[in-house]
Amino acid sequence: MRNLRIKWLAVVTVLLSHIIFIPDASANNCSVTYGTVSGTTRSAQITTGSGCVWAVPAGVTSLSYLLVGGGGGGGGARASANGTLGGGGGGAGGRVFASTLSVVAGSQITITVGTGGAGGAASTDGGNGSSTSITYLGSNTTVGAGNGGKGSNSTFDQANLSGDGGANNLYSGGASDWDGGGGGAGAGGIGPNGIDIGGQGGTGGAGGIGVSSSILGTARFFGGGGGGGGTPSANANETDGFGGAGGSGVGGSGGGGAGVAPTAGAANTGSGGGAGGWRNTSTDAQRAGAAGANGIVVFTFTKATAASISSIAITSSAGADRTYSLGTTINVTVGFSETVTVTGTPLIPIVGLSSRNLSYSSGSGSSTLVFAYTVQSTDLNLTGISITANSLTLNSGTFTDTGGLAPTITHSAISASSNHLVDGVAPTISTSAAISITENSTTVATLVASETATWEVLGGTDSAFFALETSTGILSISSRDFEDPQDGGGNNVYEVSIRAIDLGSNASTSRTFSVTITNLAEVATIGAPTLTATAAKGISVNITISVDVAGKVRFFVNGKRIANCLSVATTGTAPSLTATCAWKPSTTGRTTLHAVLTPTSNQYLGATSATLNTFVNRRTNTRS
């Protein structure tokens, strides 16, 4: 059975060593000050926090630790409203506890640092300190705090004129003796009693001794008691008393003597505060006690190797076109061998862009940091960006690993790749915004941009009349009639808004094209000449011509003008008008006839009729 238990213990130990602890994201991280004790021994000091967490550094399996509870505040001397002398009692030092702890790297220790008690006002007790604790894997270790010293009471009982020193849960405070307050207990011993020096005067008891620890490399005291308050004489003929000295040089000293104020416990030693001293001329504010010191939690551990960079890569996607456009973000992710904390804004220069850097963006408190850069309007690289090896720079910032060491930040290069092109330069449209075409035309223009682009109609008052070939930039419009404008303004100016988009998806500024439709003079329609009868020499016959617009018609025979038909006005209503010429042939034989129309309106061009080929016969009847 004993062997079976040993085997199970071995299995549990192996399993525990392989547990991966996931940090509690909701927990508040402690504020930690790291240092080197000696060689590879590191220290972590936590001086404030309630329920905060600290993660065990990478590679660490055991810790030494020191816990110090908060010190009590010194009591206040007798208030001025009561003329009887009386000093306050010194505050007690918090308890001190040291031990070792087996841990797993990455696991969390929950920490509460005890706070010091406030100094008591005149005739008021000093505040109690609070305890310090750590909790690891459900196991809690707590050290007690020091209590506040008693304030000088408000009675005239001369046996209790001054306050007793505060106690902790191991040692008692010193008793007051007439006019001298008792010293506060220390972490290492009781508080001495106050001392009556006869007449109207007393000296405060010294603070109890603290506990010495060399956890930080050199001996240092913690938990000293606060000195009791003294009562200087009421007049020049009597002996002055003084405040008691603080315990072990870290407890606060009591007030007393000519204008000597009490002092607080030394910072983060968990020492008690000095008690208030009494003087006839002092105000109540000058008779108050001093505060106890906050406690502290100290861990020491061995960590020989700092964190290092394990990977670096461009982790953003440039999209299907493999190009980062204006306003898009390039991300580079840097992996470390352990969790790191970042301050400031470290940088990584981008090769291929002029004076551009990726700036630290996120990831502090993890092993993966993201550096980011947002593409600007002048950025252009069509061969691929890259990163030079070992180019990461702190830029006045810091990296700190789990043991407080500065990581090694050497890293590999990232080669240029066609998957990471940059085009932050938007195209510009060079085609003039003002275009004129004649009515009935359909081609407007072939649009031109500063670089290869696709085209897009954004809208415009008259966009419905336009068509745009997105790849070629050919802009066309449905056939327009000058005499019947359909544009929004009714003035034959058609508007459409268009932009160009380059290969990097950068869009140009929208340009509104104003296409003016100009009038085109239309060719009038004229029919072929017709005769009302067979032509015969010397006999008058009418030549009739049909046209679609009003005007004057000139008639020709064999290419020569007919004298009486040089300008025959049309009659009728458009588009069915006619002009008639009375022609008397002067010769016989083959003859050609045609007519030319000159329209009255300048919106139409003149027209020439087809030629009528006819034959002029001889006259068959006798001339009358």
Coordinates of C-alpha atoms in Angstrom, one line a residue:
M1 CA 0.0 0.0 0.0
R2 CA 2.9 2.4 0.9
N3 CA 4.5 1.8 -2.6
L4 CA 1.1 2.5 -4.3
R5 CA 0.8 5.8 -2.5
I6 CA 4.3 6.8 -3.6
K7 CA 3.5 6.0 -7.2
W8 CA 0.3 8.0 -7.1
L9 CA 2.2 10.9 -5.6
A10 CA 4.8 10.7 -8.4
V11 CA 2.0 10.8 -11.0
V12 CA 0.4 13.8 -9.5
T13 CA 3.7 15.6 -9.3
V14 CA 4.4 15.0 -13.0
L15 CA 0.9 16.0 -14.0
L16 CA 1.1 19.2 -12.0
S17 CA 4.4 20.1 -13.7
H18 CA 2.7 19.9 -17.1
I19 CA -0.4 21.9 -16.3
I20 CA -0.8 25.0 -18.5
F21 CA -2.3 27.7 -16.4
I22 CA -4.7 30.1 -18.2
P23 CA -4.5 33.6 -16.6
D24 CA -7.8 34.9 -15.2
A25 CA -8.5 37.7 -17.7
S26 CA -10.9 39.4 -15.2
A27 CA -8.2 39.6 -12.5
N28 CA -6.4 42.8 -11.7
N29 CA -2.6 42.5 -12.2
C30 CA -0.5 43.7 -9.3
S31 CA 1.9 46.6 -9.7
V32 CA 5.3 44.9 -9.3
T33 CA 8.8 46.3 -8.8
Y34 CA 11.4 43.9 -10.0
G35 CA 15.1 43.8 -9.0
T36 CA 18.2 41.7 -8.8
V37 CA 19.2 40.4 -5.4
S38 CA 22.4 38.8 -6.6
G39 CA 23.5 36.8 -9.6
T40 CA 20.4 35.1 -11.1
T41 CA 18.3 35.7 -8.0
R42 CA 15.5 38.1 -8.8
S43 CA 13.0 39.9 -6.6
A44 CA 9.4 41.0 -7.1
Q45 CA 8.0 43.6 -4.6
I46 CA 4.3 44.3 -4.4
T47 CA 3.5 47.3 -2.2
T48 CA -0.1 47.9 -2.9
G49 CA -3.1 45.9 -4.1
S50 CA -6.3 44.2 -2.9
G51 CA -7.0 40.9 -4.6
C52 CA -4.6 41.5 -7.4
V53 CA -2.7 38.7 -9.1
W54 CA 0.9 38.0 -10.0
A55 CA 2.0 35.3 -12.4
V56 CA 4.8 33.0 -11.5
P57 CA 7.7 33.8 -13.9
A58 CA 8.6 31.3 -16.7
G59 CA 11.0 28.6 -15.6
V60 CA 10.4 29.2 -11.9
T61 CA 9.4 26.2 -9.7
S62 CA 10.0 27.6 -6.2
L63 CA 9.8 30.9 -4.4
S64 CA 10.9 32.5 -1.2
Y65 CA 8.5 35.0 0.1
L66 CA 8.1 37.6 2.9
L67 CA 4.7 38.9 4.0
V68 CA 4.3 42.0 6.2
G69 CA 1.0 43.3 7.6
G70 CA 0.1 46.9 7.8
G71 CA 1.1 49.0 10.8
G72 CA -1.3 50.7 13.2
G73 CA -1.6 54.5 13.4
G74 CA -0.4 56.5 16.4
G75 CA -2.9 57.8 18.9
G76 CA -3.6 61.5 19.4
A77 CA -2.5 63.5 22.4
R78 CA -5.1 65.2 24.7
A79 CA -7.2 67.8 23.0
S80 CA -6.6 71.5 23.8
A81 CA -10.1 71.8 25.3
N82 CA -8.8 69.7 28.2
G83 CA -5.9 71.5 29.9
T84 CA -4.5 68.3 31.5
L85 CA -1.4 66.8 29.9
G86 CA -1.4 63.5 28.0
G87 CA 0.4 61.9 25.1
G88 CA -0.9 59.3 22.6
G89 CA 0.1 55.7 22.4
G90 CA 2.3 54.5 19.5
G91 CA 0.9 52.3 16.7
A92 CA 1.8 48.6 16.6
G93 CA 3.9 47.1 13.8
G94 CA 2.3 44.5 11.5
R95 CA 3.3 40.9 11.7
V96 CA 6.2 39.5 9.5
F97 CA 6.2 36.0 8.0
A98 CA 8.7 34.4 5.7
S99 CA 8.6 31.0 4.0
T100 CA 9.0 29.1 0.7
L101 CA 6.5 27.9 -1.8
S102 CA 6.6 25.3 -4.6
V103 CA 5.0 26.8 -7.7
V104 CA 4.3 26.2 -11.4
A105 CA 5.4 28.7 -14.0
G106 CA 2.5 30.8 -15.4
S107 CA 0.2 30.1 -12.4
Q108 CA -1.2 33.0 -10.5
I109 CA -0.9 34.1 -6.9
T110 CA -3.6 36.3 -5.5
I111 CA -2.2 39.1 -3.3
T112 CA -3.6 41.6 -0.8
V113 CA -1.2 44.0 0.8
G114 CA -2.2 45.3 4.2
T115 CA -2.6 49.1 4.6
G116 CA -1.4 51.2 7.4
G117 CA -3.8 52.7 9.9
A118 CA -4.5 56.4 9.9
G119 CA -3.1 58.6 12.7
G120 CA -5.6 59.5 15.4
A121 CA -6.8 63.0 15.8
A122 CA -6.4 64.7 19.2
S123 CA -7.8 62.5 22.0
T124 CA -8.6 59.8 19.3
D125 CA -7.3 56.3 18.8
G126 CA -5.1 55.6 15.8
G127 CA -6.5 53.4 13.1
N128 CA -5.8 49.7 12.9
G129 CA -3.7 48.4 10.0
S130 CA -5.0 45.6 7.8
S131 CA -3.6 42.1 7.2
T132 CA -1.5 40.9 4.2
S133 CA -2.2 37.7 2.5
I134 CA -1.4 35.5 -0.5
T135 CA -3.5 32.7 -2.0
Y136 CA -2.1 30.0 -4.2
L137 CA -4.0 27.1 -5.6
G138 CA -6.7 27.6 -3.0
S139 CA -4.2 27.7 0.0
N140 CA -4.2 31.0 1.9
T141 CA -1.5 32.5 4.1
T142 CA -2.3 35.6 6.1
V143 CA -0.2 37.7 8.5
G144 CA -1.9 40.0 10.9
A145 CA -1.7 43.8 11.2
G146 CA -0.8 46.2 13.9
N147 CA -3.5 47.9 15.9
G148 CA -3.6 51.6 16.4
G149 CA -2.3 53.3 19.6
K150 CA -4.8 54.7 22.1
G151 CA -5.5 58.4 22.2
S152 CA -5.2 60.4 25.4
N153 CA -8.5 60.1 27.2
S154 CA -10.8 63.0 27.9
T155 CA -11.0 62.5 31.7
F156 CA -9.0 64.1 34.5
D157 CA -7.8 60.7 35.8
Q158 CA -4.1 61.2 36.2
A159 CA -3.5 57.5 36.2
N160 CA -4.7 57.4 32.6
L161 CA -3.6 60.7 31.2
S162 CA -1.9 59.2 28.2
G163 CA -2.7 56.4 25.7
D164 CA -1.4 52.9 25.7
G165 CA 0.6 51.5 22.8
G166 CA -1.2 49.4 20.2
A167 CA -0.8 45.6 20.1
N168 CA -0.5 43.0 17.3
N169 CA -1.7 39.4 17.6
L170 CA 1.6 38.3 19.1
Y171 CA 2.9 41.2 21.3
S172 CA 1.2 43.7 23.5
G173 CA 1.8 47.5 23.4
G174 CA 3.4 49.4 26.2
A175 CA 1.3 51.0 29.0
S176 CA 1.1 54.7 29.5
D177 CA 2.7 56.2 32.6
W178 CA 1.1 59.4 33.7
D179 CA 2.2 61.9 31.1
G180 CA 4.0 59.6 28.7
G181 CA 2.3 57.4 26.1
G182 CA 3.1 53.7 25.7
G183 CA 5.1 52.4 22.8
G184 CA 3.5 50.3 20.1
A185 CA 4.3 46.6 19.9
G186 CA 6.7 45.5 17.2
A187 CA 6.7 42.4 15.0
G188 CA 9.6 41.2 17.2
G189 CA 8.7 42.3 20.7
I190 CA 6.4 44.1 23.1
G191 CA 6.1 47.9 23.2
P192 CA 7.9 49.6 26.2
N193 CA 5.9 51.6 28.7
G194 CA 5.8 55.4 28.8
I195 CA 8.0 57.1 31.3
D196 CA 6.9 59.7 33.9
I197 CA 9.6 62.2 34.5
G198 CA 7.9 63.9 37.4
G199 CA 6.0 67.1 37.6
Q200 CA 4.1 68.0 34.5
G201 CA 6.0 66.0 31.8
G202 CA 6.5 62.5 30.5
T203 CA 8.4 60.7 27.8
G204 CA 6.8 58.3 25.4
G205 CA 7.8 54.6 25.4
A206 CA 9.9 53.5 22.5
G207 CA 8.4 51.4 19.7
G208 CA 8.8 47.6 19.9
I209 CA 11.5 46.0 17.9
G210 CA 10.9 44.8 14.3
V211 CA 12.0 41.7 12.5
S212 CA 15.0 41.7 10.3
S213 CA 15.0 40.0 6.9
S214 CA 17.7 39.7 4.3
I215 CA 15.4 38.5 1.6
L216 CA 16.4 41.4 -0.6
G217 CA 20.1 40.8 -0.1
T218 CA 20.8 43.0 2.9
A219 CA 19.4 43.0 6.4
R220 CA 16.3 45.2 6.7
F221 CA 13.8 45.7 9.5
F222 CA 10.0 45.4 9.1
G223 CA 7.2 45.8 11.6
G224 CA 8.8 48.3 14.0
G225 CA 6.4 49.7 16.7
G226 CA 5.6 53.4 16.8
G227 CA 6.9 55.5 19.7
G228 CA 4.6 56.9 22.3
G229 CA 3.9 60.6 22.6
G230 CA 5.7 62.8 25.1
T231 CA 4.3 65.7 27.1
P232 CA 6.5 68.8 27.3
S233 CA 6.1 70.9 30.4
A234 CA 3.5 73.5 30.8
N235 CA 6.0 76.2 31.7
A236 CA 9.7 77.0 31.7
N237 CA 10.2 75.9 35.3
E238 CA 9.5 72.2 34.6
T239 CA 11.2 69.4 32.6
D240 CA 10.2 68.6 29.0
G241 CA 9.4 65.1 28.0
F242 CA 10.0 63.7 24.5
G243 CA 8.4 61.2 22.2
G244 CA 9.6 57.6 22.1
A245 CA 11.9 56.4 19.3
G246 CA 10.4 54.2 16.6
G247 CA 11.2 50.5 16.9
S248 CA 14.3 49.3 15.0
G249 CA 14.6 52.6 13.1
V250 CA 11.6 51.9 11.0
G251 CA 8.7 52.6 13.4
G252 CA 7.4 56.2 13.6
S253 CA 8.7 58.3 16.4
G254 CA 6.4 59.9 18.9
G255 CA 5.8 63.6 19.1
G256 CA 7.1 65.7 21.9
G257 CA 9.6 68.4 22.8
A258 CA 9.4 71.9 21.5
G259 CA 7.3 71.5 18.3
V260 CA 8.5 68.0 17.4
A261 CA 5.8 66.2 15.4
P262 CA 5.3 62.5 15.3
T263 CA 6.5 60.6 12.2
A264 CA 4.9 57.8 10.2
G265 CA 6.2 54.3 9.9
A266 CA 8.9 53.8 7.2
A267 CA 7.2 53.2 3.9
N268 CA 6.1 49.6 3.2
T269 CA 7.7 48.2 6.3
G270 CA 4.4 47.6 8.1
S271 CA 5.7 49.7 11.0
G272 CA 3.5 51.6 13.5
G273 CA 3.0 55.3 13.4
G274 CA 4.3 57.6 16.1
A275 CA 1.9 59.0 18.7
G276 CA 0.9 62.6 19.1
G277 CA 2.8 64.7 21.7
W278 CA 1.2 67.3 24.0
R279 CA 2.3 70.9 24.4
N280 CA 0.4 73.7 26.0
T281 CA 0.8 75.9 22.9
S282 CA 0.0 73.2 20.3
T283 CA -3.2 73.2 18.3
D284 CA -5.3 70.1 18.1
A285 CA -3.9 69.4 14.6
Q286 CA -0.4 69.5 16.0
R287 CA -1.4 66.9 18.7
A288 CA -2.5 64.2 16.2
G289 CA -0.8 60.9 15.7
A290 CA 1.0 59.8 12.6
A291 CA 0.0 57.0 10.2
G292 CA 1.2 53.4 10.2
A293 CA 3.0 52.1 7.2
N294 CA 1.6 49.8 4.5
G295 CA 2.8 46.3 4.4
I296 CA 4.6 44.5 1.6
V297 CA 4.9 41.2 -0.2
V298 CA 8.3 40.2 -1.5
F299 CA 9.1 37.2 -3.7
T300 CA 12.5 36.0 -4.6
F301 CA 13.3 33.4 -7.3
T302 CA 16.0 32.2 -9.6
K303 CA 15.7 33.2 -13.3
A304 CA 18.9 32.9 -15.3
T305 CA 17.5 33.5 -18.8
A306 CA 15.5 36.4 -20.1
A307 CA 12.7 36.0 -22.6
S308 CA 13.5 36.1 -26.3
I309 CA 11.8 36.5 -29.6
S310 CA 10.7 33.1 -31.0
S311 CA 8.9 34.2 -34.2
I312 CA 8.0 37.3 -36.3
A313 CA 5.6 37.4 -39.3
I314 CA 3.3 39.6 -41.3
T315 CA -0.1 38.3 -40.1
S316 CA -2.5 40.7 -41.9
S317 CA -4.1 39.9 -45.2
A318 CA -3.8 42.3 -48.2
G319 CA -6.9 40.8 -49.7
A320 CA -7.5 39.2 -53.1
D321 CA -5.5 41.8 -54.9
R322 CA -2.6 41.3 -52.4
T323 CA -2.3 45.1 -52.0
Y324 CA -2.8 47.2 -48.9
S325 CA -4.7 50.3 -50.0
L326 CA -5.1 53.7 -48.4
G327 CA -6.3 53.5 -44.8
T328 CA -5.8 49.7 -44.4
T329 CA -3.6 48.3 -41.7
I330 CA -0.5 46.1 -41.9
N331 CA 0.1 43.9 -38.9
V332 CA 3.3 42.2 -37.9
T333 CA 3.1 39.7 -35.0
V334 CA 6.1 39.1 -32.8
G335 CA 6.1 35.9 -30.6
F336 CA 8.1 35.8 -27.4
S337 CA 9.3 32.7 -25.4
E338 CA 7.2 33.9 -22.4
T339 CA 4.8 36.6 -21.4
V340 CA 6.1 40.2 -21.7
T341 CA 4.9 43.5 -20.5
V342 CA 5.3 46.6 -22.7
T343 CA 5.5 50.3 -22.0
G344 CA 5.8 53.1 -24.5
T345 CA 5.7 52.5 -28.3
P346 CA 8.4 50.2 -29.6
L347 CA 8.8 50.3 -33.4
I348 CA 9.7 48.1 -36.4
P349 CA 10.9 49.9 -39.6
I350 CA 9.2 48.9 -42.8
V351 CA 11.6 48.2 -45.7
G352 CA 10.1 49.5 -49.0
L353 CA 8.2 52.5 -47.6
S354 CA 9.9 55.8 -46.9
S355 CA 10.4 56.5 -43.2
R356 CA 7.4 54.3 -42.2
N357 CA 7.3 52.2 -39.0
L358 CA 5.1 49.6 -37.5
S359 CA 4.2 50.7 -33.9
Y360 CA 3.4 48.5 -31.0
S361 CA -0.4 48.1 -30.9
S362 CA -1.5 45.3 -28.5
G363 CA -0.5 42.2 -26.5
S364 CA 1.1 43.5 -23.4
G365 CA 0.7 40.8 -20.7
S366 CA 0.9 38.0 -23.2
S367 CA 3.6 36.2 -25.3
T368 CA 2.3 37.7 -28.6
L369 CA 2.7 41.3 -29.5
V370 CA 1.1 43.0 -32.5
F371 CA 2.7 45.9 -34.3
A372 CA 0.6 47.9 -36.8
Y373 CA 0.9 50.5 -39.5
T374 CA -2.0 52.2 -41.4
V375 CA -1.2 53.0 -45.1
Q376 CA -1.0 56.7 -45.9
S377 CA -1.7 58.6 -49.1
T378 CA 1.9 58.7 -50.4
D379 CA 2.8 55.1 -49.7
L380 CA 3.7 52.9 -52.7
N381 CA 5.5 49.6 -53.0
L382 CA 4.6 47.3 -55.8
T383 CA 7.3 44.7 -55.2
G384 CA 6.5 43.8 -51.6
I385 CA 7.5 45.2 -48.2
S386 CA 10.0 43.4 -45.9
I387 CA 11.5 43.6 -42.4
T388 CA 15.2 43.7 -41.7
A389 CA 16.6 41.3 -39.1
N390 CA 17.1 42.7 -35.6
S391 CA 15.4 46.0 -36.5
L392 CA 12.9 46.1 -33.7
T393 CA 13.7 49.1 -31.5
L394 CA 12.4 50.1 -28.1
N395 CA 11.9 53.8 -29.1
S396 CA 12.3 54.8 -25.4
G397 CA 9.8 52.1 -24.4
T398 CA 10.5 48.9 -22.5
F399 CA 9.9 45.2 -22.7
T400 CA 9.9 43.2 -19.4
D401 CA 9.6 39.5 -19.0
T402 CA 7.8 37.6 -16.2
G403 CA 10.9 37.9 -14.1
G404 CA 11.4 41.6 -14.6
L405 CA 14.3 41.0 -17.1
A406 CA 14.7 42.8 -20.4
P407 CA 14.1 40.3 -23.2
T408 CA 16.5 39.7 -25.9
I409 CA 15.0 41.3 -29.0
T410 CA 17.1 39.9 -31.8
H411 CA 14.9 38.4 -34.6
S412 CA 14.9 37.1 -38.1
A413 CA 14.2 39.0 -41.3
I414 CA 10.9 38.9 -43.2
S415 CA 11.6 38.7 -47.0
A416 CA 9.7 40.8 -49.5
S417 CA 6.6 39.1 -50.9
S418 CA 4.2 39.8 -53.7
N419 CA 1.5 38.9 -51.2
H420 CA 2.1 42.2 -49.3
L421 CA 2.1 45.1 -51.8
V422 CA 1.3 48.6 -50.8
D423 CA -0.6 51.2 -52.8
G424 CA -1.8 54.2 -50.9
V425 CA -1.7 56.5 -53.9
A426 CA -5.2 57.2 -55.2
P427 CA -5.6 57.7 -59.0
T428 CA -6.5 61.1 -60.5
I429 CA -8.7 61.7 -63.5
S430 CA -7.2 63.8 -66.2
T431 CA -10.1 63.9 -68.6
S432 CA -11.8 67.4 -68.6
A433 CA -15.0 67.6 -66.8
A434 CA -16.6 69.8 -69.5
I435 CA -17.4 67.9 -72.7
S436 CA -19.4 68.9 -75.8
I437 CA -20.9 66.6 -78.4
T438 CA -23.4 67.2 -81.2
E439 CA -26.9 65.9 -81.0
N440 CA -27.6 62.4 -82.1
S441 CA -24.0 61.4 -81.1
T442 CA -23.5 58.6 -78.6
T443 CA -19.8 58.5 -77.8
V444 CA -18.8 61.0 -75.1
A445 CA -15.2 60.3 -74.3
T446 CA -12.6 57.7 -73.3
L447 CA -11.8 58.6 -69.7
V448 CA -8.1 58.7 -68.7
A449 CA -6.6 58.2 -65.2
S450 CA -3.1 58.6 -63.8
E451 CA -2.8 54.8 -63.5
T452 CA -4.5 51.6 -64.5
A453 CA -8.0 51.7 -63.1
T454 CA -11.5 50.5 -63.3
W455 CA -14.3 53.0 -63.5
E456 CA -17.5 53.5 -61.6
V457 CA -20.6 55.7 -62.0
L458 CA -21.5 57.2 -58.6
G459 CA -24.6 59.0 -59.7
G460 CA -25.4 62.4 -61.0
T461 CA -28.6 64.2 -62.1
D462 CA -28.7 62.6 -65.5
S463 CA -26.8 59.4 -64.9
A464 CA -29.6 57.3 -66.4
F465 CA -28.8 58.5 -69.9
F466 CA -25.1 57.3 -69.7
A467 CA -23.3 54.0 -70.1
L468 CA -19.8 53.4 -68.9
E469 CA -17.5 50.5 -69.8
T470 CA -15.7 49.9 -66.4
S471 CA -12.6 48.4 -67.8
T472 CA -11.9 50.8 -70.8
G473 CA -13.4 54.0 -69.4
I474 CA -15.5 54.5 -72.6
L475 CA -18.3 56.8 -71.7
S476 CA -21.4 57.0 -73.9
I477 CA -24.8 58.6 -73.9
S478 CA -28.1 57.6 -75.5
S479 CA -28.8 59.6 -78.6
R480 CA -30.0 63.1 -77.6
D481 CA -32.1 65.6 -79.6
F482 CA -31.1 69.2 -79.3
E483 CA -34.6 70.3 -80.0
D484 CA -36.0 68.1 -77.2
P485 CA -33.7 68.4 -74.1
Q486 CA -34.4 65.8 -71.4
D487 CA -31.6 66.7 -68.9
G488 CA -32.5 67.8 -65.3
G489 CA -31.8 71.4 -66.0
G490 CA -33.6 71.5 -69.4
N491 CA -30.6 73.2 -70.9
N492 CA -29.0 70.4 -72.9
V493 CA -26.2 69.9 -70.3
Y494 CA -26.2 66.3 -69.0
E495 CA -24.3 65.5 -65.7
V496 CA -22.9 62.2 -64.4
S497 CA -20.5 61.6 -61.5
I498 CA -17.7 59.1 -62.0
R499 CA -14.6 57.8 -60.1
A500 CA -11.6 55.7 -60.9
I501 CA -10.4 52.8 -58.7
D502 CA -6.9 51.5 -59.0
L503 CA -5.5 48.0 -58.6
G504 CA -5.0 48.6 -54.9
S505 CA -8.7 49.6 -54.4
N506 CA -7.8 53.2 -53.9
A507 CA -10.6 55.5 -55.2
S508 CA -10.1 58.8 -56.9
T509 CA -12.0 61.9 -56.0
S510 CA -15.3 61.9 -57.7
R511 CA -15.5 64.0 -60.9
T512 CA -18.8 65.3 -62.3
F513 CA -18.8 65.4 -66.0
S514 CA -21.0 68.0 -67.7
V515 CA -21.8 66.9 -71.3
T516 CA -23.2 69.7 -73.4
I517 CA -25.4 68.7 -76.4
T518 CA -24.9 71.1 -79.3
N519 CA -27.2 71.6 -82.3
L520 CA -26.6 69.8 -85.5
A521 CA -28.1 71.4 -88.7
E522 CA -30.1 68.5 -90.3
V523 CA -30.2 67.8 -94.0
A524 CA -33.6 68.6 -95.5
T525 CA -35.4 65.9 -97.5
I526 CA -36.3 66.6 -101.1
G527 CA -38.0 64.3 -103.6
A528 CA -37.3 63.8 -107.3
P529 CA -38.9 66.2 -109.7
T530 CA -42.2 65.1 -111.3
L531 CA -44.0 66.4 -114.5
T532 CA -47.7 67.0 -114.7
A533 CA -47.6 66.1 -118.4
T534 CA -45.3 64.8 -121.2
A535 CA -42.8 67.5 -122.0
A536 CA -43.1 69.0 -125.5
K537 CA -41.1 71.8 -127.1
G538 CA -42.7 75.2 -126.6
I539 CA -45.6 73.9 -124.4
S540 CA -45.6 74.9 -120.7
V541 CA -45.6 72.0 -118.2
N542 CA -45.3 72.1 -114.4
I543 CA -42.3 70.6 -112.6
T544 CA -43.3 69.7 -109.0
I545 CA -40.9 68.9 -106.2
S546 CA -41.8 67.6 -102.6
V547 CA -39.8 68.7 -99.5
D548 CA -40.2 68.3 -95.7
V549 CA -39.2 71.8 -94.7
A550 CA -40.1 75.3 -95.8
G551 CA -37.8 77.2 -98.1
K552 CA -37.0 78.3 -101.6
V553 CA -36.5 75.9 -104.5
R554 CA -34.3 76.6 -107.6
F555 CA -35.0 74.4 -110.6
F556 CA -32.5 73.3 -113.3
V557 CA -32.7 71.9 -116.8
N558 CA -29.7 70.2 -118.2
G559 CA -27.7 71.7 -115.3
K560 CA -28.8 75.3 -116.1
R561 CA -31.2 77.4 -114.1
I562 CA -34.7 77.8 -115.3
A563 CA -35.0 81.6 -115.6
N564 CA -38.5 81.9 -114.1
C565 CA -37.9 79.3 -111.3
L566 CA -34.9 80.7 -109.5
S567 CA -36.5 81.0 -106.1
V568 CA -39.9 79.3 -105.8
A569 CA -41.4 79.4 -102.3
T570 CA -42.7 76.1 -100.9
T571 CA -46.3 75.8 -100.0
G572 CA -48.2 73.6 -97.6
T573 CA -47.4 72.4 -94.1
A574 CA -44.2 70.6 -93.0
P575 CA -43.3 67.9 -93.5
S576 CA -45.5 67.8 -96.7
L577 CA -44.6 70.8 -98.7
T578 CA -44.3 71.3 -102.5
A579 CA -42.8 73.8 -104.9
T580 CA -43.9 74.1 -108.5
C581 CA -42.1 75.5 -111.6
A582 CA -43.9 76.3 -114.9
W583 CA -41.4 75.2 -117.5
K584 CA -41.7 75.7 -121.3
P585 CA -39.0 73.5 -123.0
S586 CA -37.1 75.3 -125.8
T587 CA -35.5 72.2 -127.3
T588 CA -36.3 68.6 -128.0
G589 CA -34.5 65.5 -127.1
R590 CA -33.1 64.0 -123.9
T591 CA -33.3 66.4 -121.0
T592 CA -32.4 66.3 -117.3
L593 CA -34.3 68.1 -114.5
H594 CA -33.3 68.6 -110.8
A595 CA -34.0 71.1 -108.0
V596 CA -32.1 72.6 -105.1
L597 CA -33.8 73.5 -101.8
T598 CA -32.6 76.3 -99.5
P599 CA -34.4 75.9 -96.1
T600 CA -35.7 79.0 -94.4
S601 CA -34.4 77.8 -91.0
N602 CA -30.7 77.6 -90.4
Q603 CA -31.3 74.4 -88.4
Y604 CA -31.5 72.5 -91.7
L605 CA -29.0 72.2 -94.5
G606 CA -29.9 72.6 -98.1
A607 CA -30.7 69.6 -100.3
T608 CA -30.4 68.7 -104.0
S609 CA -33.0 66.4 -105.5
A610 CA -32.4 63.4 -107.6
T611 CA -32.2 64.0 -111.4
L612 CA -35.2 63.3 -113.5
N613 CA -34.3 62.0 -117.0
T614 CA -37.0 62.8 -119.5
F615 CA -37.5 63.4 -123.3
V616 CA -38.9 66.5 -124.8
N617 CA -41.0 65.8 -127.8
R618 CA -41.7 67.8 -130.9
R619 CA -44.8 69.8 -130.7
T620 CA -47.7 68.0 -132.4
N621 CA -50.3 70.8 -132.6
T622 CA -50.1 74.2 -134.4
R623 CA -48.7 77.0 -132.4
S624 CA -51.5 79.4 -131.5

